[in-house]
Coordinates of C-alpha atoms in Angstrom, one line a residue:
M290 CA 235.0 46.3 161.5
Q291 CA 231.7 46.7 163.1
Q292 CA 229.1 48.5 161.1
Q293 CA 226.5 48.7 163.8
T294 CA 226.1 47.8 167.4
S295 CA 223.1 46.3 169.1
P296 CA 221.7 48.0 172.2
L297 CA 223.4 46.9 175.4
S298 CA 222.4 43.8 177.3
G299 CA 220.1 44.4 180.2
L300 CA 221.1 43.9 183.8
R301 CA 220.0 40.5 185.2
E302 CA 219.8 39.5 188.8
T303 CA 220.2 35.7 188.9
K304 CA 217.9 33.8 191.3
D305 CA 218.4 30.5 193.0
E306 CA 216.5 27.8 191.1
G307 CA 216.0 25.8 194.4
S308 CA 217.9 22.7 193.5
G309 CA 220.0 23.0 196.7
G310 CA 216.9 23.3 198.8
A311 CA 215.4 20.1 197.2
H312 CA 218.6 18.2 197.9
L313 CA 218.7 19.3 201.5
T314 CA 215.1 18.2 202.1
A315 CA 215.8 14.8 200.6
G316 CA 218.8 14.3 202.8
L317 CA 216.8 15.2 206.0
G318 CA 213.9 13.0 205.4
V319 CA 214.5 10.9 208.6
V320 CA 215.2 13.9 210.8
R321 CA 212.7 15.1 213.4
P322 CA 210.6 18.1 212.4
L323 CA 212.1 20.2 215.2
V324 CA 215.6 19.7 213.9
V325 CA 214.4 20.5 210.3
L326 CA 212.9 23.7 211.6
A327 CA 216.1 24.7 213.4
L328 CA 218.2 24.1 210.4
F329 CA 215.8 26.0 208.1
T330 CA 216.0 29.0 210.5
L331 CA 219.8 28.9 210.5
V332 CA 219.9 28.8 206.7
L333 CA 217.5 31.7 206.4
L334 CA 219.5 33.8 208.9
L335 CA 222.7 33.1 206.9
T336 CA 221.1 33.9 203.6
L337 CA 219.5 37.3 204.5
P338 CA 222.7 39.3 204.9
S339 CA 223.9 38.0 201.6
A340 CA 220.7 38.9 199.8
A341 CA 220.6 42.3 201.4
H342 CA 224.2 42.9 200.2
R343 CA 223.3 41.9 196.6
R344 CA 220.3 44.2 196.6
L345 CA 222.3 47.1 197.9
S346 CA 225.0 46.6 195.2
L347 CA 222.4 46.4 192.5
D348 CA 220.6 49.6 193.7
L349 CA 223.9 51.4 193.7
L350 CA 224.7 50.2 190.3
L351 CA 221.3 51.2 188.9
S352 CA 221.6 54.6 190.6
H353 CA 224.8 55.3 188.6
R354 CA 223.3 54.6 185.2
P355 CA 223.0 57.5 182.8
A356 CA 219.7 59.2 183.1
A357 CA 219.0 58.3 179.5
S358 CA 218.5 54.8 180.8
Q359 CA 215.7 56.0 183.0
G360 CA 213.1 56.8 180.5
V361 CA 214.8 58.9 177.7
S362 CA 216.3 56.0 175.8
N363 CA 214.8 52.8 174.6
S364 CA 217.7 50.9 176.1
S365 CA 216.3 51.0 179.6
C366 CA 218.6 48.7 181.4
S367 CA 222.2 49.3 180.2
A368 CA 225.3 48.8 182.2
N369 CA 228.9 49.0 180.9
S370 CA 232.2 50.4 181.6
S371 CA 231.4 53.8 180.0
T372 CA 228.3 54.3 182.1
I373 CA 229.0 52.8 185.5
E374 CA 231.0 55.6 187.1
H375 CA 231.1 57.4 190.3
P376 CA 228.2 59.8 190.8
K377 CA 228.7 63.0 188.9
D378 CA 227.9 66.6 189.8
K379 CA 224.7 67.3 187.9
L380 CA 224.9 71.0 188.8
L381 CA 228.4 71.2 187.2
G382 CA 230.0 72.8 190.3
G383 CA 227.1 75.1 191.0
L384 CA 227.0 76.4 187.4
L385 CA 223.4 75.3 187.1
S386 CA 220.5 76.3 189.3
H387 CA 218.9 73.5 191.3
V388 CA 215.4 75.0 191.2
F389 CA 214.2 73.6 187.9
D390 CA 211.8 70.7 187.6
E391 CA 214.1 67.9 186.3
A392 CA 211.4 66.2 184.4
S393 CA 210.6 69.3 182.3
C394 CA 214.0 69.2 180.6
P395 CA 216.0 66.0 181.2
S396 CA 219.1 67.2 179.4
R397 CA 219.8 70.0 181.9
Y398 CA 220.9 67.7 184.6
Q399 CA 221.5 64.5 182.6
S400 CA 224.3 65.9 180.4
A401 CA 226.7 65.7 183.3
L402 CA 226.2 61.9 183.3
Y403 CA 227.4 61.6 179.7
W404 CA 230.2 64.2 179.6
K405 CA 233.6 63.3 181.0
V406 CA 234.2 65.0 184.3
S407 CA 235.6 68.5 183.6
N408 CA 239.0 69.4 184.7
H409 CA 238.0 73.0 184.8
T410 CA 236.5 74.3 188.0
T411 CA 233.7 76.9 187.9
S412 CA 234.7 80.0 189.9
A413 CA 232.5 80.8 192.9
Y414 CA 232.3 84.4 191.6
L415 CA 230.8 83.1 188.3
V416 CA 228.3 81.0 190.2
E417 CA 227.2 84.0 192.3
K418 CA 227.0 86.2 189.3
L419 CA 224.7 83.8 187.4
R420 CA 222.4 83.5 190.4
R421 CA 222.2 87.3 190.5
Y422 CA 221.5 87.4 186.8
E423 CA 218.7 84.9 187.1
A424 CA 217.0 87.0 189.7
L425 CA 217.4 90.1 187.4
H426 CA 216.0 88.2 184.4
K427 CA 213.0 87.0 186.5
K428 CA 212.4 90.6 187.6
C429 CA 212.8 92.1 184.1
G430 CA 211.8 89.4 181.7
P431 CA 208.8 89.4 179.4
D432 CA 205.3 89.8 180.9
T433 CA 206.7 91.7 184.0
E434 CA 205.5 95.2 184.7
V435 CA 209.1 96.5 184.4
Y436 CA 209.4 95.0 181.0
K437 CA 206.1 96.5 179.9
K438 CA 207.3 99.9 181.1
A439 CA 210.6 99.5 179.2
V440 CA 208.6 98.7 176.0
E441 CA 206.5 101.8 176.4
Q442 CA 209.6 103.8 176.6
L443 CA 210.8 102.1 173.4
K444 CA 207.6 103.0 171.6
S445 CA 208.2 106.7 172.5
N446 CA 211.3 106.5 170.2
R447 CA 213.4 108.5 172.7
S448 CA 216.0 107.5 175.2
T449 CA 215.6 108.9 178.7
G450 CA 218.8 107.2 179.8
P451 CA 219.3 103.9 181.7
M452 CA 216.1 102.5 183.2
E453 CA 215.4 100.1 186.0
C454 CA 215.8 97.2 183.5
N455 CA 218.0 97.5 180.4
Y456 CA 218.1 95.0 177.5
V457 CA 220.2 93.4 174.8
V458 CA 218.1 91.9 172.0
W459 CA 220.0 89.2 170.1
M460 CA 219.1 88.7 166.4
A461 CA 220.1 85.6 164.4
S462 CA 222.7 85.4 161.6
D463 CA 224.0 82.4 159.6
G464 CA 224.2 78.8 160.8
L465 CA 223.5 77.2 164.1
G466 CA 227.1 77.1 165.2
N467 CA 227.5 80.8 164.6
R468 CA 224.2 81.5 166.4
I469 CA 225.2 79.5 169.5
L470 CA 228.6 81.3 169.7
S471 CA 227.1 84.7 169.2
I472 CA 224.4 84.1 171.8
T473 CA 227.1 83.2 174.2
S474 CA 229.0 86.4 173.4
A475 CA 225.8 88.5 173.8
F476 CA 225.0 86.8 177.1
L477 CA 228.5 87.6 178.5
Y478 CA 228.1 91.2 177.3
A479 CA 224.8 91.4 179.1
L480 CA 226.2 89.9 182.2
L481 CA 229.1 92.4 182.3
N482 CA 226.7 95.3 181.9
N483 CA 223.9 94.2 184.2
K484 CA 221.5 94.0 181.2
V485 CA 218.9 91.3 180.3
L486 CA 219.4 89.2 177.2
L487 CA 216.4 88.4 175.0
L488 CA 216.5 86.3 171.9
D489 CA 214.5 87.0 168.7
L490 CA 214.3 83.3 167.8
P491 CA 213.5 82.5 164.2
E492 CA 211.1 79.6 163.5
D493 CA 214.0 77.3 162.7
M494 CA 215.3 77.6 166.3
K495 CA 212.0 77.2 168.2
G496 CA 212.1 73.8 169.9
L497 CA 215.8 73.4 170.0
F498 CA 216.6 74.5 173.6
C499 CA 215.1 74.5 177.1
E500 CA 214.9 77.7 178.9
P501 CA 218.2 78.4 180.8
F502 CA 216.8 80.8 183.4
P503 CA 214.3 79.7 186.1
N504 CA 210.7 80.9 186.2
T505 CA 211.0 83.2 183.1
T506 CA 211.8 83.1 179.4
W507 CA 214.6 84.5 177.3
V508 CA 212.5 84.5 174.2
L509 CA 211.5 88.0 172.9
P510 CA 207.7 88.3 172.8
S511 CA 206.1 88.3 169.3
D512 CA 204.5 91.6 170.0
F513 CA 207.8 93.4 170.3
P514 CA 207.2 96.9 168.8
I515 CA 210.2 96.8 166.4
N516 CA 209.1 94.6 163.5
N517 CA 210.9 92.4 161.1
L518 CA 214.0 91.9 163.2
K519 CA 215.0 89.0 161.0
W520 CA 215.5 91.2 157.9
V521 CA 219.2 91.6 157.9
W522 CA 219.3 94.0 155.0
R523 CA 216.8 96.3 156.6
F524 CA 219.0 96.7 159.7
E525 CA 222.2 97.2 157.7
K526 CA 220.5 100.5 156.8
D527 CA 218.8 101.2 160.1
P528 CA 218.9 104.9 161.0
Y529 CA 220.1 103.9 164.5
R530 CA 222.9 101.7 163.4
Y531 CA 225.6 102.6 165.9
G532 CA 228.5 102.6 163.4
D533 CA 226.7 104.7 160.9
M534 CA 225.8 107.3 163.5
L535 CA 229.5 107.5 164.4
K536 CA 230.4 107.8 160.8
K537 CA 227.9 110.6 160.2
K538 CA 229.0 112.2 163.5
V539 CA 225.5 112.1 164.9
L540 CA 227.0 110.4 167.9
S541 CA 230.5 110.6 169.3
N542 CA 232.0 108.3 171.9
D543 CA 233.2 111.3 174.0
M544 CA 229.8 113.0 174.1
N545 CA 227.8 113.5 177.3
P546 CA 224.3 112.2 176.5
A547 CA 222.8 114.3 179.2
N548 CA 223.9 117.4 177.4
A549 CA 223.0 116.2 173.9
S550 CA 221.4 118.9 171.7
F551 CA 218.9 116.4 170.2
P552 CA 216.8 113.6 171.6
L553 CA 218.7 110.3 171.7
P554 CA 217.0 107.4 170.0
A555 CA 215.2 104.8 172.1
Y556 CA 217.6 102.0 170.9
L557 CA 220.9 101.5 169.0
Y558 CA 221.5 98.7 166.5
L559 CA 224.9 97.0 166.9
H560 CA 226.0 95.4 163.6
L561 CA 228.6 92.9 164.7
V562 CA 228.6 90.5 161.8
H563 CA 231.7 89.5 159.9
S564 CA 231.2 92.1 157.2
N565 CA 230.9 95.1 159.5
D566 CA 233.2 98.1 159.1
D567 CA 235.7 99.9 161.4
F568 CA 233.0 102.2 162.7
D569 CA 230.8 99.3 163.8
K570 CA 233.9 97.8 165.5
M571 CA 234.3 100.9 167.6
F572 CA 231.9 98.9 169.8
Y573 CA 235.0 97.3 171.3
C574 CA 236.4 100.6 172.7
Q575 CA 236.1 101.6 176.3
E576 CA 234.6 105.0 175.3
S577 CA 231.9 103.3 173.3
Q578 CA 230.9 101.2 176.2
L579 CA 230.5 104.2 178.4
L580 CA 228.2 105.7 175.8
L581 CA 226.2 102.6 175.2
Q582 CA 225.3 102.3 178.8
N583 CA 223.0 105.2 178.4
F584 CA 220.7 103.3 176.0
P585 CA 218.1 101.0 177.7
W586 CA 217.7 98.9 174.4
L587 CA 220.5 97.5 172.4
L588 CA 219.7 95.4 169.3
L589 CA 222.6 93.2 168.5
R590 CA 223.1 91.1 165.4
S591 CA 226.3 88.9 165.2
N592 CA 227.6 85.7 163.7
Q593 CA 230.8 86.0 165.6
Y594 CA 232.3 84.7 168.9
F595 CA 233.3 88.2 170.0
V596 CA 234.2 87.2 173.5
P597 CA 238.0 87.6 173.1
A598 CA 237.6 91.3 172.2
L599 CA 235.7 91.9 175.5
F600 CA 239.0 91.1 177.2
L601 CA 240.5 94.2 175.5
I602 CA 238.1 96.6 177.2
P603 CA 239.7 98.0 180.4
E604 CA 236.3 98.3 182.1
F605 CA 235.7 94.6 181.8
V606 CA 239.1 93.2 182.5
K607 CA 239.0 92.8 186.2
E608 CA 235.4 91.4 186.2
L609 CA 236.4 88.9 183.5
S610 CA 239.4 87.7 185.5
L611 CA 237.1 87.1 188.5
L612 CA 234.5 85.3 186.4
F613 CA 237.0 83.2 184.5
P614 CA 240.3 82.8 186.4
E615 CA 241.1 80.2 183.7
R616 CA 240.5 82.4 180.6
T617 CA 240.2 79.5 178.2
T618 CA 237.0 78.2 179.8
V619 CA 234.6 80.9 178.8
F620 CA 232.6 79.0 176.3
H621 CA 233.1 75.7 178.2
H622 CA 231.2 77.1 181.2
L623 CA 228.7 79.4 179.5
G624 CA 227.9 76.9 176.8
R625 CA 227.1 74.3 179.4
Y626 CA 225.1 76.8 181.3
L627 CA 223.0 78.2 178.5
F628 CA 222.3 75.4 176.0
H629 CA 220.2 72.5 177.1
P630 CA 218.8 70.5 174.2
S631 CA 215.0 70.2 174.2
N632 CA 213.4 66.8 174.9
S633 CA 213.1 66.0 171.2
V634 CA 216.8 66.7 170.6
W635 CA 217.9 65.0 173.8
G636 CA 216.1 61.9 172.6
Y637 CA 218.2 61.9 169.4
V638 CA 221.4 62.2 171.5
T639 CA 220.7 59.6 174.1
R640 CA 219.2 57.0 171.7
Y641 CA 222.1 57.2 169.3
Y642 CA 224.7 57.2 172.1
E643 CA 223.2 54.1 173.8
A644 CA 222.8 52.2 170.5
Y645 CA 226.2 52.9 169.0
L646 CA 228.7 54.6 171.3
A647 CA 228.0 53.5 174.9
N648 CA 229.6 50.0 174.5
A649 CA 232.8 51.2 172.9
K650 CA 236.1 51.0 174.7
E651 CA 237.0 54.5 173.3
S652 CA 235.4 57.0 171.0
L653 CA 236.8 59.5 168.4
G654 CA 234.7 62.3 167.0
M655 CA 235.5 63.3 163.4
Q656 CA 233.9 66.6 162.4
I657 CA 234.4 67.2 158.6
R658 CA 233.2 70.4 157.1
T659 CA 234.3 71.8 153.7
F660 CA 233.6 75.3 152.4
A661 CA 234.3 74.5 148.8
K662 CA 234.3 71.5 146.4
V663 CA 237.0 69.1 147.3
D664 CA 238.1 65.7 146.2
V665 CA 236.9 63.3 148.9
D666 CA 239.6 60.7 148.3
S667 CA 242.4 63.2 148.6
H668 CA 240.8 65.0 151.6
L669 CA 240.2 61.7 153.4
S670 CA 243.8 60.7 152.8
S671 CA 244.9 63.8 154.7
I672 CA 242.4 63.1 157.5
M673 CA 243.6 59.6 157.9
G674 CA 247.2 60.7 157.7
C675 CA 246.5 62.9 160.7
A676 CA 244.6 60.1 162.6
R677 CA 247.4 57.6 162.1
S678 CA 250.3 59.9 162.9
E679 CA 248.6 61.1 166.1
K680 CA 247.7 57.5 167.1
L681 CA 244.0 58.3 166.9
L682 CA 243.2 55.4 164.5
P683 CA 245.2 52.3 163.5
D684 CA 246.3 51.5 160.0
V685 CA 244.8 48.6 158.1
D686 CA 246.6 45.4 157.1
L687 CA 246.3 45.1 153.3
K688 CA 248.1 41.8 153.2
D689 CA 246.3 39.7 155.8
P690 CA 242.5 40.4 156.0
A691 CA 242.0 37.8 158.8
L692 CA 241.3 39.1 162.2
P693 CA 242.6 37.2 165.3
T694 CA 239.8 35.3 166.9
V695 CA 238.8 37.4 169.9
I696 CA 235.3 37.0 171.3
G697 CA 233.6 40.0 172.8
V698 CA 236.2 42.6 172.0
K699 CA 234.9 46.1 172.4
P700 CA 235.2 48.4 169.4
K701 CA 236.7 51.8 169.1
A702 CA 233.9 54.0 167.8
V703 CA 234.4 56.7 165.3
L704 CA 231.6 59.2 165.1
V705 CA 231.6 61.0 161.7
T706 CA 229.6 64.2 161.3
S707 CA 229.5 65.6 157.8
L708 CA 227.0 66.9 155.3
N709 CA 228.6 64.4 152.8
S710 CA 228.1 60.7 153.2
G711 CA 231.2 59.9 151.2
Y712 CA 233.7 60.1 154.0
F713 CA 231.7 57.7 156.2
E714 CA 231.2 55.2 153.4
K715 CA 234.9 55.1 152.6
L716 CA 236.0 54.8 156.2
R717 CA 233.4 52.1 156.9
D718 CA 234.5 50.1 153.9
M719 CA 238.2 50.5 154.8
Y720 CA 237.7 49.0 158.3
Y721 CA 235.1 46.4 157.1
E722 CA 237.2 45.0 154.3
H723 CA 240.6 45.0 156.1
A724 CA 241.8 44.0 159.6
T725 CA 243.7 46.6 161.5
T726 CA 247.5 46.2 162.2
T727 CA 246.8 46.5 165.9
G728 CA 244.0 43.9 166.0
E729 CA 241.5 46.6 167.1
V730 CA 237.9 46.6 166.0
I731 CA 236.8 49.9 164.6
G732 CA 233.2 50.9 164.3
I733 CA 232.3 53.8 162.0
Y734 CA 229.0 55.7 162.5
Q735 CA 227.3 58.7 161.0
P736 CA 224.0 59.9 162.4
S737 CA 222.9 61.9 159.3
H738 CA 224.1 63.3 156.0
E739 CA 222.0 66.2 154.9
E740 CA 224.3 66.8 151.8
Q741 CA 223.5 70.6 152.0
Q742 CA 223.2 73.0 154.9
H743 CA 219.5 74.0 155.5
T744 CA 219.7 76.3 158.5
E745 CA 216.2 77.6 157.7
K746 CA 214.7 74.1 158.6
L747 CA 214.1 73.2 162.2
S748 CA 214.6 69.5 161.5
H749 CA 218.0 70.2 160.1
N750 CA 219.0 72.3 163.1
M751 CA 217.7 69.6 165.5
K752 CA 220.0 67.0 163.9
A753 CA 222.9 69.5 163.9
L754 CA 222.5 70.3 167.6
A755 CA 222.3 66.6 168.4
E756 CA 225.5 65.9 166.5
M757 CA 227.3 68.7 168.2
Y758 CA 226.4 67.2 171.5
L759 CA 227.3 63.7 170.4
L760 CA 230.8 64.9 169.3
S761 CA 231.2 66.6 172.7
L762 CA 230.7 63.1 174.4
T763 CA 233.6 61.5 172.6
D764 CA 237.0 60.9 174.2
S765 CA 239.0 62.7 171.5
L766 CA 238.1 65.0 168.6
M767 CA 239.2 66.0 165.1
T768 CA 237.7 69.2 163.7
S769 CA 237.8 71.1 160.5
P770 CA 239.4 74.6 160.4
Y771 CA 237.2 77.6 160.6
S772 CA 234.1 75.6 161.6
T773 CA 231.8 76.9 164.3
F774 CA 230.1 73.5 164.4
G775 CA 233.4 72.0 165.7
Y776 CA 234.0 75.0 168.1
V777 CA 230.7 74.3 169.8
A778 CA 231.4 70.5 170.2
Q779 CA 234.9 71.0 171.6
G780 CA 233.8 73.7 174.0
L781 CA 230.9 71.7 175.4
G782 CA 233.0 68.6 175.7
G783 CA 236.0 70.4 177.2
L784 CA 238.2 68.9 174.4
N785 CA 241.3 70.3 172.8
P786 CA 240.8 69.1 169.2
W787 CA 243.2 68.0 166.5
I788 CA 242.5 70.6 163.8
L789 CA 242.8 69.5 160.2
V790 CA 245.3 72.2 159.2
R791 CA 248.9 71.7 158.2
P792 CA 251.2 73.7 160.4
D793 CA 254.2 72.6 158.3
K794 CA 255.1 70.2 155.5
K795 CA 255.7 67.3 157.9
K796 CA 252.6 67.5 160.1
L797 CA 249.1 66.9 158.7
C798 CA 247.2 68.4 161.6
L799 CA 247.7 70.5 164.8
H800 CA 246.6 69.7 168.3
S801 CA 245.0 72.9 169.6
M802 CA 246.3 74.4 172.8
T803 CA 242.8 75.4 174.0
M804 CA 239.2 74.5 173.6
E805 CA 238.1 78.2 173.1
P806 CA 236.4 79.2 169.8
C807 CA 238.0 81.7 167.4
F808 CA 236.8 85.2 166.8
H809 CA 237.2 85.2 163.1
F810 CA 236.9 88.9 162.3
P811 CA 238.1 91.0 165.2
P812 CA 238.8 94.8 165.2
S813 CA 242.2 96.0 164.1
Y814 CA 242.1 99.3 165.8
D815 CA 243.8 99.9 169.2
C816 CA 241.4 102.2 171.0
N817 CA 244.0 103.4 173.5
A818 CA 246.8 104.1 171.0
H819 CA 244.3 105.3 168.4
K820 CA 245.9 103.5 165.5
K821 CA 245.8 100.2 163.6
V822 CA 247.6 97.4 165.3
D823 CA 248.1 93.6 165.2
I824 CA 245.3 92.8 167.6
G825 CA 246.7 89.4 168.2
S826 CA 249.8 90.9 169.9
V827 CA 248.3 93.5 172.2
V828 CA 248.1 91.2 175.3
P829 CA 249.8 87.9 175.8
Y830 CA 246.6 85.8 176.4
L831 CA 245.1 86.9 173.1
R832 CA 246.7 85.4 170.0
H833 CA 245.9 84.5 166.5
C834 CA 243.9 81.4 165.9
E835 CA 245.6 78.2 164.8
D836 CA 243.0 77.5 162.1
F837 CA 242.4 81.1 161.0
P838 CA 245.4 83.5 161.3
K839 CA 243.3 86.7 160.9
G840 CA 241.2 85.7 164.0
I841 CA 242.1 85.9 167.6
K842 CA 241.3 83.5 170.5
L843 CA 241.9 83.2 174.2
F844 CA 245.0 81.4 175.4
Y845 CA 246.4 80.7 178.8

């Protein structure tokens, strides 16, 4: 058992100490100077190609190092089997724009050097759509004349119909995992509707991410005329809450806004959190979308990954199939496109990776989240039962504590992320006190243990984001059911996780069929049939989640 690893050894280019030269000179002491000169010239000519070859190989080797070794991490000269790979596509198949200054946000292009090469190709249509969106955001973003004009219209408290630029304003709800998933959903919704996404970032999120769109910002300006967007309870009773306006029959999905007998409000508030009602969920109907297109400002609060429900709206189906021919890659692609850790967070990621994970022969991420008080020993027994049965971790030998003498063996690294330190300590002690039955060396690591969730603290969220990214860099992943933290890690890493749920009495966990997150609280109303249905059986590629049967997720 290895409790900690030292930073990797630096590359060393050995140099000739000159003993051969001294020996040659001594042997030629009686030779004429001309002969000595000729021999020296011959040796020099023979040596130069060899030296050039060595230098070229070294340059190639250094050029393939992770970018973290070029200034981000303290281990500035690392080289090992996990980092010496063929050059990777830093633009992720065209997903990322090439116009950014790389030095301003190292994680944007360096992440590709740490992630395993994705088996999921970005569609050319998605790439083209993102470039068009970036141009739209630059044209319509904060501080532009078009934005100022749209804000003036908002202040008038009346909708005059769609404008040159139309907006979706995202508002935060719940923890960081929920926020990342709901931002992704809101961005896809904006993308499908040719709208601009702006984020009302709370203080505990400022400094987490780099800007994803070139030459503009996605942060809502502080002088936005609608105040106190963070007050959830205020907006639950907002007079322009879309669901309430439907309930009170102030609005109807089949109305023609141009012929409305009253002035339409300048904005609508979309309440898409887990506790919303059936009227709010009418948002997922085709008729609702046609009505919502008439409002230049949509304020959207959600803690859900509502992407799967967008695949139920006929107007979006064709476009979604072009954007994502492989349906189960939505978050994988959009998450990698949108969320680039800030320099501070990226420093956490790269320093920890280089110090503890880079030298491992293999890595396993173990994301443990509990939503109620549990017995750690009993819970860990189930986790280890899954890990052993799925050959993710070896068993320990309780009879023979001695480890075969093997010098320089590389460990298998287990990265534990949990608010609780108890799991890490028990796993560490288990593999420290006992040899494994396979002879493997197991290193157990846990970056932090906050004990309680503190979403309201920026420092807490920085560690959480760093650990999501670290989990995404592992070779295989175990996750807790219902956890958005795990969803983010598996999607960024392109990993189908082993979920710690029991599908039957024999199996202790389930290997997920996809890496897509779950939409925990979807609508239950079939907008076309006008009746309640099992929403997980409407189309073959939307089924109930493996870890939360009420939810739905995208399948192949």
